[in-house]
Amino acid sequence: MAIVALLALLVMTAGAVVAGVVGSDDTIVNRPTALGDDGRPLLTAPDLLAYEGVTVTLRASAPDGVFIGTAHPVDVADFVGDSPRIRLTSVTRTGVVAEDVGSGKRVQPAEAGFWTHSMSGSGVEELTLDRDTSAAQWVIAPLTGVGPTTVSFAITVPGVFTWALVAFATGALVLLACVELLLRTRTRRRRGPRLPSAAERVAAYVPSSERVAASRPGGRRKARRSALVVVLTLSLAGCTIEDLLPAKRQSPETATTKVALTRSQVPALLESYGDRLRTAVEAARPPRYREDKWRLADRGPALESDLFGTRVGRLTGLGRRSVPVHDGIEAYSGRFDSYPMWSLVASEVDRETRVDLFTKASVEAPWFRQAGSTITGDLPEAGRPARLPGVKDAAAATAAWRDYVRSGTEDDRLEVDRASRKWRDNVADLGSRAMFTGYTVTARPEGLSRVVEVADGALAIVALRVTTRLDGRSDLMVRWAPPYGRYRQSKDGVLSFADLAVGVIHLPSKGKPTVLGATFSEVAAP
């Protein structure tokens, strides 16, 4: 009974202390700390105060105003690089624990535009973050580079004050009950032993094994409860911030990797890309035929196709084209731990479905289109973003597609799409004409191969550089007719042209890989 009374006293004391520390608003506030006299930015560790069910408010100020921003740790790491900064590693009641890191060129956080939440002002600024939402870091910096920066944290845990009062009241009631029982026991001892009742004498004849079996579960439960009370009481007695918070929520994967692109972000990406694409198309129209603006929108095979099309327009006097409008459908993305990142984006353009590869070189860079194709097959479900799979299966499917483009012969390695068959039939029809003695098609991977997991396997986008050679008869003067002769090669009766073929291939977990769509875009022949 004395042990129970002691535990009750400890629980009552702990409840009183916690209630006093937290207050009626369920909030723990630590002491403000001034850091960075030289004006360096302050960054929190990615997992700082990342607790389930916790709302954290950061309060900061600087002599000439302060900036506060939050973003995913992968974005923050790419932005700050090796710049000099102060890293906040933990929070205590009396302040924060910090370390100096970085030795490169300074960055200006207030000038960046990728923050998920941000604010600035001349007074004490506050930014609240719900740590249940996603991984995030705070970046705090003086607006004019003049330090020090003063920071403090307010941590709100709903219900802590109420539970502290309940613990205090429960401990007080149990303590009073124990004191009363102890006093009664002492009084009985003074009066001497009493005779056993009839019920007690009957109970004495119950076998001891049964009494032990009946009492053992309750005894174990009491022991566990007592141990739990002791652990909680000893933990709360110190009343550190860490002791009062729930378990950590964020997994290492969430804090150290980021989904390149989510479905909800697709409209903003396509809007930005559409604006840059419109500028490029308008600049490339006749009579200007400017090529430089294409680099605002495209890269890689897509840019090569753009530049070739503009040159053909200049040589032929043609080249007028409309600006395509992309209506987003889906994003097929993986998780990345650093930049550059990429994603396959499905959209609808002029009632046709497309899948395009978009890449992002850094957190502040725009998304550029690298390659893409019209789709005639059914798109797979995206599934949950995960680490990127290997490219072994995609390499095998690319080899099968390459062999088909070369020979026109299908096999059981790959289901070929209609666009690939149509292109191959057109080449075979051209090469079989009487003016030619034969033709050859060569195809090699272009080095563009991206694979992402989907719900039932994987989705890949690949590219081939395809060159077609037509051998003219020696007794005829075979050459390209206008306007093809202005941009296609012909020498000694040998005619040639080249295409960049981009294919989107579905790699199911079970079944044959399938080319969902392919696009052949003419480029300059080697």
Short mmCIF file of N, CA, C and O in Angstrom, two decimals, residues 324-391:
data_model
loop_
_atom_site.label_atom_id
_atom_site.label_comp_id
_atom_site.label_asym_id
_atom_site.label_seq_id
_atom_site.Cartn_x
_atom_site.Cartn_y
_atom_site.Cartn_z
N PRO A 324 0.30 24.00 -79.26
CA PRO A 324 -0.51 22.95 -78.63
C PRO A 324 -0.86 23.30 -77.19
O PRO A 324 -0.07 23.91 -76.47
N VAL A 325 -2.05 22.90 -76.77
CA VAL A 325 -2.50 23.11 -75.40
C VAL A 325 -2.58 21.76 -74.71
O VAL A 325 -3.32 20.88 -75.15
N HIS A 326 -1.83 21.61 -73.61
CA HIS A 326 -1.78 20.35 -72.87
C HIS A 326 -2.76 20.39 -71.70
O HIS A 326 -2.71 21.30 -70.87
N ASP A 327 -3.62 19.40 -71.63
CA ASP A 327 -4.56 19.24 -70.52
C ASP A 327 -4.10 18.03 -69.71
O ASP A 327 -4.17 16.90 -70.16
N GLY A 328 -3.61 18.27 -68.49
CA GLY A 328 -2.99 17.22 -67.70
C GLY A 328 -3.91 16.07 -67.33
O GLY A 328 -5.09 16.28 -67.03
N ILE A 329 -3.37 14.86 -67.32
CA ILE A 329 -4.10 13.66 -66.95
C ILE A 329 -3.48 12.98 -65.74
O ILE A 329 -4.15 12.70 -64.75
N GLU A 330 -2.17 12.71 -65.80
CA GLU A 330 -1.52 11.93 -64.75
C GLU A 330 -0.02 12.22 -64.72
O GLU A 330 0.55 12.69 -65.70
N ALA A 331 0.59 11.96 -63.57
CA ALA A 331 2.04 12.05 -63.42
C ALA A 331 2.56 10.69 -62.97
O ALA A 331 2.05 10.10 -62.01
N TYR A 332 3.57 10.19 -63.66
CA TYR A 332 4.23 8.93 -63.30
C TYR A 332 5.61 9.30 -62.75
O TYR A 332 6.52 9.64 -63.51
N SER A 333 5.73 9.27 -61.42
CA SER A 333 6.94 9.79 -60.78
C SER A 333 7.52 8.78 -59.81
O SER A 333 6.81 7.93 -59.26
N GLY A 334 8.82 8.92 -59.57
CA GLY A 334 9.52 8.16 -58.55
C GLY A 334 9.99 9.09 -57.45
O GLY A 334 9.74 10.30 -57.47
N ARG A 335 10.67 8.53 -56.47
CA ARG A 335 11.24 9.30 -55.37
C ARG A 335 12.72 9.55 -55.64
O ARG A 335 13.45 8.65 -56.03
N PHE A 336 13.15 10.80 -55.40
CA PHE A 336 14.54 11.19 -55.64
C PHE A 336 15.13 11.75 -54.35
O PHE A 336 14.43 12.41 -53.57
N ASP A 337 16.43 11.54 -54.16
CA ASP A 337 17.11 12.12 -53.01
C ASP A 337 17.92 13.36 -53.37
O ASP A 337 18.54 13.97 -52.50
N SER A 338 17.93 13.73 -54.65
CA SER A 338 18.66 14.91 -55.08
C SER A 338 18.21 15.28 -56.50
O SER A 338 17.50 14.51 -57.16
N TYR A 339 18.61 16.45 -56.95
CA TYR A 339 18.36 16.88 -58.32
C TYR A 339 19.53 16.45 -59.20
O TYR A 339 20.64 16.27 -58.70
N PRO A 340 19.31 16.28 -60.53
CA PRO A 340 18.09 16.52 -61.29
C PRO A 340 17.02 15.45 -61.06
O PRO A 340 17.32 14.33 -60.64
N MET A 341 15.75 15.83 -61.33
CA MET A 341 14.62 14.94 -61.22
C MET A 341 13.88 14.88 -62.55
O MET A 341 14.06 15.74 -63.41
N TRP A 342 13.06 13.86 -62.72
CA TRP A 342 12.26 13.75 -63.94
C TRP A 342 10.94 13.07 -63.62
O TRP A 342 10.79 12.41 -62.59
N SER A 343 9.99 13.22 -64.55
CA SER A 343 8.68 12.59 -64.40
C SER A 343 8.07 12.40 -65.78
O SER A 343 8.31 13.21 -66.70
N LEU A 344 7.30 11.35 -65.93
CA LEU A 344 6.51 11.15 -67.15
C LEU A 344 5.13 11.76 -66.93
O LEU A 344 4.46 11.42 -65.95
N VAL A 345 4.72 12.64 -67.82
CA VAL A 345 3.46 13.37 -67.67
C VAL A 345 2.53 13.00 -68.81
O VAL A 345 2.88 13.15 -69.98
N ALA A 346 1.35 12.49 -68.44
CA ALA A 346 0.32 12.18 -69.44
C ALA A 346 -0.61 13.38 -69.58
O ALA A 346 -1.02 13.98 -68.58
N SER A 347 -0.95 13.73 -70.81
CA SER A 347 -1.84 14.86 -71.06
C SER A 347 -2.63 14.61 -72.33
O SER A 347 -2.32 13.70 -73.12
N GLU A 348 -3.64 15.44 -72.51
CA GLU A 348 -4.45 15.39 -73.73
C GLU A 348 -4.18 16.63 -74.56
O GLU A 348 -4.25 17.75 -74.06
N VAL A 349 -3.84 16.42 -75.84
CA VAL A 349 -3.52 17.51 -76.76
C VAL A 349 -4.30 17.27 -78.04
O VAL A 349 -4.09 16.27 -78.74
N ASP A 350 -5.21 18.20 -78.35
CA ASP A 350 -6.01 18.08 -79.58
C ASP A 350 -6.69 16.71 -79.67
O ASP A 350 -6.62 16.02 -80.71
N ARG A 351 -7.30 16.27 -78.57
CA ARG A 351 -8.04 15.02 -78.48
C ARG A 351 -7.17 13.78 -78.61
O ARG A 351 -7.67 12.67 -78.81
N GLU A 352 -5.89 13.95 -78.51
CA GLU A 352 -4.96 12.82 -78.50
C GLU A 352 -4.25 12.76 -77.15
O GLU A 352 -3.99 13.79 -76.53
N THR A 353 -3.96 11.54 -76.70
CA THR A 353 -3.25 11.36 -75.44
C THR A 353 -1.76 11.29 -75.70
O THR A 353 -1.30 10.61 -76.64
N ARG A 354 -1.00 11.99 -74.86
CA ARG A 354 0.45 12.01 -74.98
C ARG A 354 1.08 11.63 -73.64
O ARG A 354 0.49 11.81 -72.58
N VAL A 355 2.30 11.13 -73.72
CA VAL A 355 3.15 10.97 -72.54
C VAL A 355 4.48 11.64 -72.86
O VAL A 355 5.13 11.31 -73.87
N ASP A 356 4.88 12.60 -72.04
CA ASP A 356 6.10 13.35 -72.25
C ASP A 356 7.02 13.23 -71.04
O ASP A 356 6.55 13.18 -69.89
N LEU A 357 8.31 13.20 -71.31
CA LEU A 357 9.32 13.19 -70.27
C LEU A 357 9.71 14.63 -69.95
O LEU A 357 10.18 15.36 -70.83
N PHE A 358 9.50 15.04 -68.70
CA PHE A 358 9.90 16.36 -68.24
C PHE A 358 11.03 16.21 -67.22
O PHE A 358 10.99 15.31 -66.38
N THR A 359 12.01 17.09 -67.31
CA THR A 359 13.15 17.05 -66.40
C THR A 359 13.30 18.39 -65.69
O THR A 359 12.92 19.45 -66.22
N LYS A 360 13.87 18.35 -64.49
CA LYS A 360 14.08 19.54 -63.67
C LYS A 360 15.50 19.47 -63.11
O LYS A 360 15.82 18.57 -62.34
N ALA A 361 16.35 20.41 -63.50
CA ALA A 361 17.77 20.35 -63.15
C ALA A 361 18.05 20.75 -61.71
O ALA A 361 18.99 20.24 -61.10
N SER A 362 17.27 21.65 -61.15
CA SER A 362 17.48 22.11 -59.79
C SER A 362 16.16 22.60 -59.23
O SER A 362 15.17 22.72 -59.96
N VAL A 363 16.14 22.91 -57.94
CA VAL A 363 14.89 23.31 -57.30
C VAL A 363 14.35 24.61 -57.88
O VAL A 363 13.14 24.81 -57.93
N GLU A 364 15.22 25.48 -58.37
CA GLU A 364 14.76 26.76 -58.92
C GLU A 364 14.63 26.74 -60.43
O GLU A 364 14.20 27.73 -61.01
N ALA A 365 14.99 25.63 -61.08
CA ALA A 365 14.89 25.54 -62.54
C ALA A 365 13.48 25.17 -62.95
O ALA A 365 12.76 24.49 -62.22
N PRO A 366 13.04 25.57 -64.14
CA PRO A 366 11.72 25.15 -64.63
C PRO A 366 11.77 23.72 -65.15
O PRO A 366 12.85 23.15 -65.34
N TRP A 367 10.60 23.14 -65.39
CA TRP A 367 10.51 21.83 -65.99
C TRP A 367 10.66 21.97 -67.51
O TRP A 367 9.99 22.79 -68.14
N PHE A 368 11.55 21.16 -68.11
CA PHE A 368 11.74 21.15 -69.55
C PHE A 368 11.27 19.82 -70.12
O PHE A 368 11.46 18.76 -69.51
N ARG A 369 10.68 19.89 -71.32
CA ARG A 369 10.28 18.65 -72.00
C ARG A 369 11.48 18.06 -72.71
O ARG A 369 12.16 18.74 -73.47
N GLN A 370 11.72 16.79 -72.47
CA GLN A 370 12.88 16.11 -73.04
C GLN A 370 12.50 15.29 -74.28
O GLN A 370 13.25 15.23 -75.25
N ALA A 371 11.37 14.64 -74.23
CA ALA A 371 10.90 13.79 -75.33
C ALA A 371 9.46 13.41 -75.03
O ALA A 371 8.98 13.57 -73.91
N GLY A 372 8.78 12.87 -76.04
CA GLY A 372 7.40 12.45 -75.82
C GLY A 372 6.82 11.79 -77.04
O GLY A 372 7.41 11.79 -78.13
N SER A 373 5.64 11.22 -76.86
CA SER A 373 4.98 10.52 -77.96
C SER A 373 3.47 10.50 -77.75
O SER A 373 2.99 10.52 -76.61
N THR A 374 2.75 10.44 -78.85
CA THR A 374 1.31 10.19 -78.81
C THR A 374 1.06 8.74 -78.42
O THR A 374 1.79 7.84 -78.83
N ILE A 375 0.01 8.51 -77.64
CA ILE A 375 -0.30 7.18 -77.12
C ILE A 375 -1.59 6.67 -77.76
O ILE A 375 -2.58 7.39 -77.85
N THR A 376 -1.55 5.41 -78.22
CA THR A 376 -2.75 4.78 -78.76
C THR A 376 -3.27 3.67 -77.85
O THR A 376 -4.43 3.28 -77.97
N GLY A 377 -2.43 3.16 -76.94
CA GLY A 377 -2.87 2.13 -76.01
C GLY A 377 -3.42 2.73 -74.72
O GLY A 377 -3.43 3.95 -74.53
N ASP A 378 -3.88 1.87 -73.84
CA ASP A 378 -4.44 2.31 -72.56
C ASP A 378 -3.31 2.61 -71.57
O ASP A 378 -2.38 1.81 -71.40
N LEU A 379 -3.43 3.73 -70.90
CA LEU A 379 -2.42 4.10 -69.90
C LEU A 379 -2.59 3.26 -68.64
O LEU A 379 -3.73 3.00 -68.21
N PRO A 380 -1.50 2.85 -68.01
CA PRO A 380 -1.63 2.10 -66.75
C PRO A 380 -1.91 3.05 -65.58
O PRO A 380 -1.73 4.27 -65.69
N GLU A 381 -2.35 2.50 -64.46
CA GLU A 381 -2.52 3.28 -63.25
C GLU A 381 -1.15 3.63 -62.68
O GLU A 381 -0.21 2.84 -62.74
N ALA A 382 -1.06 4.83 -62.11
CA ALA A 382 0.23 5.32 -61.65
C ALA A 382 0.77 4.52 -60.46
O ALA A 382 1.96 4.22 -60.38
N GLY A 383 -0.07 4.18 -59.51
CA GLY A 383 0.41 3.49 -58.32
C GLY A 383 1.09 4.45 -57.36
O GLY A 383 1.07 5.68 -57.53
N ARG A 384 1.73 3.90 -56.34
CA ARG A 384 2.39 4.71 -55.32
C ARG A 384 3.83 4.99 -55.72
O ARG A 384 4.57 4.06 -56.06
N PRO A 385 4.26 6.26 -55.69
CA PRO A 385 5.65 6.58 -56.06
C PRO A 385 6.64 5.84 -55.17
O PRO A 385 6.47 5.75 -53.95
N ALA A 386 7.70 5.33 -55.78
CA ALA A 386 8.72 4.58 -55.05
C ALA A 386 10.07 4.87 -55.68
O ALA A 386 10.19 5.64 -56.64
N ARG A 387 11.10 4.26 -55.11
CA ARG A 387 12.43 4.38 -55.68
C ARG A 387 12.42 3.87 -57.13
O ARG A 387 11.67 2.95 -57.47
N LEU A 388 13.25 4.46 -57.97
CA LEU A 388 13.23 4.10 -59.38
C LEU A 388 13.74 2.67 -59.58
O LEU A 388 14.74 2.27 -58.97
N PRO A 389 13.07 1.89 -60.42
CA PRO A 389 13.51 0.52 -60.68
C PRO A 389 14.71 0.49 -61.61
O PRO A 389 15.11 1.51 -62.17
N GLY A 390 15.28 -0.70 -61.80
CA GLY A 390 16.37 -0.86 -62.74
C GLY A 390 15.90 -0.75 -64.19
O GLY A 390 14.70 -0.75 -64.47
N VAL A 391 16.85 -0.65 -65.10
CA VAL A 391 16.52 -0.45 -66.52
C VAL A 391 16.73 -1.72 -67.33
O VAL A 391 16.69 -1.67 -68.56
#
